[in-house]
Short mmCIF file of C-alpha atoms and ligand atoms in Angstrom, two decimals:
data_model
loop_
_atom_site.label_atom_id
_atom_site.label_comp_id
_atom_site.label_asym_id
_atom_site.label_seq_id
_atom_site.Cartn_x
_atom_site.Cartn_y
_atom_site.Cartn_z
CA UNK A 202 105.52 101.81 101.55
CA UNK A 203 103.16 100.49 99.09
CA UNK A 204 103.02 102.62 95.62
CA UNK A 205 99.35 102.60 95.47
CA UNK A 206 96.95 104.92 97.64
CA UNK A 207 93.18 104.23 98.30
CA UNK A 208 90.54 107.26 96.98
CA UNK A 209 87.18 108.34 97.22
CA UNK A 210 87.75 109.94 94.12
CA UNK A 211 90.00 113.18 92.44
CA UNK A 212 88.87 116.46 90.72
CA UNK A 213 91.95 117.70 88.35
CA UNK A 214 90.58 121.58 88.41
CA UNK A 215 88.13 122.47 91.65
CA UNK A 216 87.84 126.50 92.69
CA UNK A 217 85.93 125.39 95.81
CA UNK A 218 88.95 123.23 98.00
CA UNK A 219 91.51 126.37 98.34
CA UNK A 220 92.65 129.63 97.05
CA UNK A 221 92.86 129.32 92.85
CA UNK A 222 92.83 126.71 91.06
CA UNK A 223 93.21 123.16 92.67
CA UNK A 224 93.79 119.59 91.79
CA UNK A 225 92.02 117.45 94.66
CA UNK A 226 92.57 114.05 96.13
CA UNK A 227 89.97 113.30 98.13
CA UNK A 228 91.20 109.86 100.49
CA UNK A 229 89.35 107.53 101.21
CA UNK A 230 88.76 105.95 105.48
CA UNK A 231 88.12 108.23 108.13
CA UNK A 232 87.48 107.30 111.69
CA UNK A 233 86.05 110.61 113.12
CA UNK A 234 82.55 109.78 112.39
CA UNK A 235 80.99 113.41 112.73
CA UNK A 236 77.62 113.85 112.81
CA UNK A 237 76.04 115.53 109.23
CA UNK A 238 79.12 114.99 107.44
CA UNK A 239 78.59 115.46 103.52
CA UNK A 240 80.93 113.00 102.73
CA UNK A 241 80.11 109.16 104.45
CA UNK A 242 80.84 106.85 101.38
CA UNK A 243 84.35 107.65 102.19
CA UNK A 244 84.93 106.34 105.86
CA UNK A 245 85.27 102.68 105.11
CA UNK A 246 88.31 100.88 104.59
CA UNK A 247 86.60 98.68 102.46
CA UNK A 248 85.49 101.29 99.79
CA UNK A 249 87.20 103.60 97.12
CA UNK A 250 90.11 102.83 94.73
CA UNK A 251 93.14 102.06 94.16
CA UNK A 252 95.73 104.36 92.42
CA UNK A 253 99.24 104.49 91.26
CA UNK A 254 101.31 106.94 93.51
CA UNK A 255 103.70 107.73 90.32
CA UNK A 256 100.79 108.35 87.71
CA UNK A 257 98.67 110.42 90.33
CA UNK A 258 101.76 113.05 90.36
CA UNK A 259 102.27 112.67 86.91
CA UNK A 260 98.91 113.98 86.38
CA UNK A 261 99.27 116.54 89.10
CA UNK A 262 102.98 117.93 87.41
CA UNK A 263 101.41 117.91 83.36
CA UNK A 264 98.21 119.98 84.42
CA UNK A 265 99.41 123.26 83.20
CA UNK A 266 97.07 125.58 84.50
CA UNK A 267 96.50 124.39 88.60
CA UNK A 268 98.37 126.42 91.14
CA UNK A 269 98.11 124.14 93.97
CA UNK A 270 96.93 120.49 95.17
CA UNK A 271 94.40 119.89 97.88
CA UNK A 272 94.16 116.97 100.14
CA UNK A 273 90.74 116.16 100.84
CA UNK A 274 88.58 113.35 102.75
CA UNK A 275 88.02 111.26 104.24
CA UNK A 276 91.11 111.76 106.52
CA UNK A 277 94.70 112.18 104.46
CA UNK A 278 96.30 112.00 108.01
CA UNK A 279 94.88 107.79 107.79
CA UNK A 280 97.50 107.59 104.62
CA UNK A 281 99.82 110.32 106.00
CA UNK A 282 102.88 108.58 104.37
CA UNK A 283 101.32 108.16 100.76
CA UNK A 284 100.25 111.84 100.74
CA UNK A 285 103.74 113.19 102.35
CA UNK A 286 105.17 111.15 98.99
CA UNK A 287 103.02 113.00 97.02
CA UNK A 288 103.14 116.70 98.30
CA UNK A 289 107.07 115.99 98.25
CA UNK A 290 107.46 115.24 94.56
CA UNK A 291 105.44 118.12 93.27
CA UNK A 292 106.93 120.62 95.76
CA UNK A 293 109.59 121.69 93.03
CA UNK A 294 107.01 122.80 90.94
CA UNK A 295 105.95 125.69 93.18
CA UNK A 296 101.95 124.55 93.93
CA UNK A 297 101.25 125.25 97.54
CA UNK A 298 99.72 122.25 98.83
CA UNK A 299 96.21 122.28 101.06
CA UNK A 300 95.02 119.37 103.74
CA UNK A 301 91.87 119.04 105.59
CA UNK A 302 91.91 116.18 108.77
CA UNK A 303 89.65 115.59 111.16
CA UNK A 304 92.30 116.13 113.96
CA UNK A 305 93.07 118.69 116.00
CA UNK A 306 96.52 120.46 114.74
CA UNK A 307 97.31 120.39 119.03
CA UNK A 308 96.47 116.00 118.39
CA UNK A 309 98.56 116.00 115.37
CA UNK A 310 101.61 118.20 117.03
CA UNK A 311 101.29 115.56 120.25
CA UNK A 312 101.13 112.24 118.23
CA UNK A 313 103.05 113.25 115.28
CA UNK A 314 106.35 111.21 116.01
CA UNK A 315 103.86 108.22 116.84
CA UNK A 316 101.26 108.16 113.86
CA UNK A 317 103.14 106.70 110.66
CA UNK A 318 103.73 109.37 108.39
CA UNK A 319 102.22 112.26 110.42
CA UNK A 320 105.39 114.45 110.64
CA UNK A 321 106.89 113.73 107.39
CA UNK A 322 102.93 115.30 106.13
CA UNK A 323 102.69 118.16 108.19
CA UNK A 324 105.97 119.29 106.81
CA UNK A 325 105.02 119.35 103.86
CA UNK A 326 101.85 121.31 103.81
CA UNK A 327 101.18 124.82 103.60
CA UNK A 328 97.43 125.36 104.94
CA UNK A 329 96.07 123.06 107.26
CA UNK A 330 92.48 123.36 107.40
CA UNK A 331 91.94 121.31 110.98
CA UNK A 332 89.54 119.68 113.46
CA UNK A 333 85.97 117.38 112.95
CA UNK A 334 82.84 119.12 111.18
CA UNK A 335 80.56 120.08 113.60
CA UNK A 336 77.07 120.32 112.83
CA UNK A 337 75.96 122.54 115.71
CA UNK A 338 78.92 125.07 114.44
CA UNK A 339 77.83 124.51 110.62
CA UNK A 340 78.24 128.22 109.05
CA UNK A 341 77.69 127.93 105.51
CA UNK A 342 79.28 131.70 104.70
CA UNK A 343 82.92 130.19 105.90
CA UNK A 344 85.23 130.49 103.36
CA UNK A 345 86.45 126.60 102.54
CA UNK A 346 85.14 125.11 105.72
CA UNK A 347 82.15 123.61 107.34
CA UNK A 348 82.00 124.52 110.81
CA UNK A 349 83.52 127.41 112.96
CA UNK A 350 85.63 125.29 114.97
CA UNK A 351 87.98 123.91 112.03
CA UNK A 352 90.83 126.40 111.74
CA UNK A 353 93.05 127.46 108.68
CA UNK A 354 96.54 127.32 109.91
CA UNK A 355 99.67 128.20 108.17
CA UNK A 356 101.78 125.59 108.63
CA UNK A 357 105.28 127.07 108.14
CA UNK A 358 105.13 129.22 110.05
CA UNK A 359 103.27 127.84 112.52
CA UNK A 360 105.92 125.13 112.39
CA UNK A 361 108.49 127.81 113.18
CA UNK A 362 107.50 130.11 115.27
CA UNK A 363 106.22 126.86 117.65
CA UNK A 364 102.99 129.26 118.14
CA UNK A 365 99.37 128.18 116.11
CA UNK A 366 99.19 130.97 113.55
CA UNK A 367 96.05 130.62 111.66
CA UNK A 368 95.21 132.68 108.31
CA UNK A 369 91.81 133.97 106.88
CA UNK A 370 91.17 134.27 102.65
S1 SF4 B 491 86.47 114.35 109.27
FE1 SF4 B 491 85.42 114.95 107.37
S2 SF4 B 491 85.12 113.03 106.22
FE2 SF4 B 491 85.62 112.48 108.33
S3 SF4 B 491 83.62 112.18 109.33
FE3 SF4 B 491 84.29 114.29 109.73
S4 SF4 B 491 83.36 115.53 108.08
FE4 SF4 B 491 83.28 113.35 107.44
#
């Protein structure tokens, strides 16, 4: 695995990605295309930049007043190893860790053993926020979501219980 991952771009205190305060990576490629999305600058391979894995969670681990780390797009499940890496190392340092994809968590479950990375991520996540923006679903009074199809699922447990158990804020 390389040590670098590619970015659209990172906010080291956001209160809009997640419950409290959050340090965001926002990745850069996506491939889901959906129509009205706010965010097209960061579909292209050929776009963002180029970070150090180590000195993106050594920023994340000296912020002293975050309590968690969202994963933001873009897809993170198109650099599902590099963001595994990173929600690994700052798991000891009790931040809950957020991830939006354009997948479905039933796509992600099925392919997870095949996609590089994919199961490795999803273990390491607590909220999964899941599925592609939809414009005719677009509520803008959801709580950290665009459309009423993308789900907030509790990963743990959803993990262990084999069941979908989604959660509200
Ligand atoms: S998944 Fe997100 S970033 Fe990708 S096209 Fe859809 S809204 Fe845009």
């Amino acid at each position: 695995m390389t040590d670098k991952i590619l970015l659209a771009g990172i906010l080291s205190e956001s209160l809009v990605n997640g419950e409290g305060l959050r340090f965001v990576l926002f990745s850069q490629i996506c491939k889901h295309n959906c129509s009205g999305c706010f965010n097209p600058e960061t579909h292209s391979e050929a776009g963002g930049e180029w970070f150090d894995l180590s000195e993106i969670i050594k920023q994340i681990k000296t912020n002293p007043i975050i309590n968690g780390v969202t994963f933001s797009g873009g897809d993170p499940f198109e650099q599902a190893d590099k963001f595994a890496y990173i929600a690994k190392s700052i798991r000891s340092k009790n931040f809950t860790v957020w991830c939006y994809t354009g997948y479905t968590y039933e796509y992600i479950m099925q392919n997870k053993h095949i996609q590089k990375g994919w199961d490795d991520l999803l273990n390491n996540i607590d909220i999964l926020i899941d599925g592609p923006f939809q414009e005719e679903h677009y509520n803008p009074n959801l709580k950290y979501r665009g459309s009423s199809n993308q789900r907030m699922i509790n990963v743990p447990s959803s993990l262990a219980q084999n069941k979908m158990i989604t959660v509200e804020f």
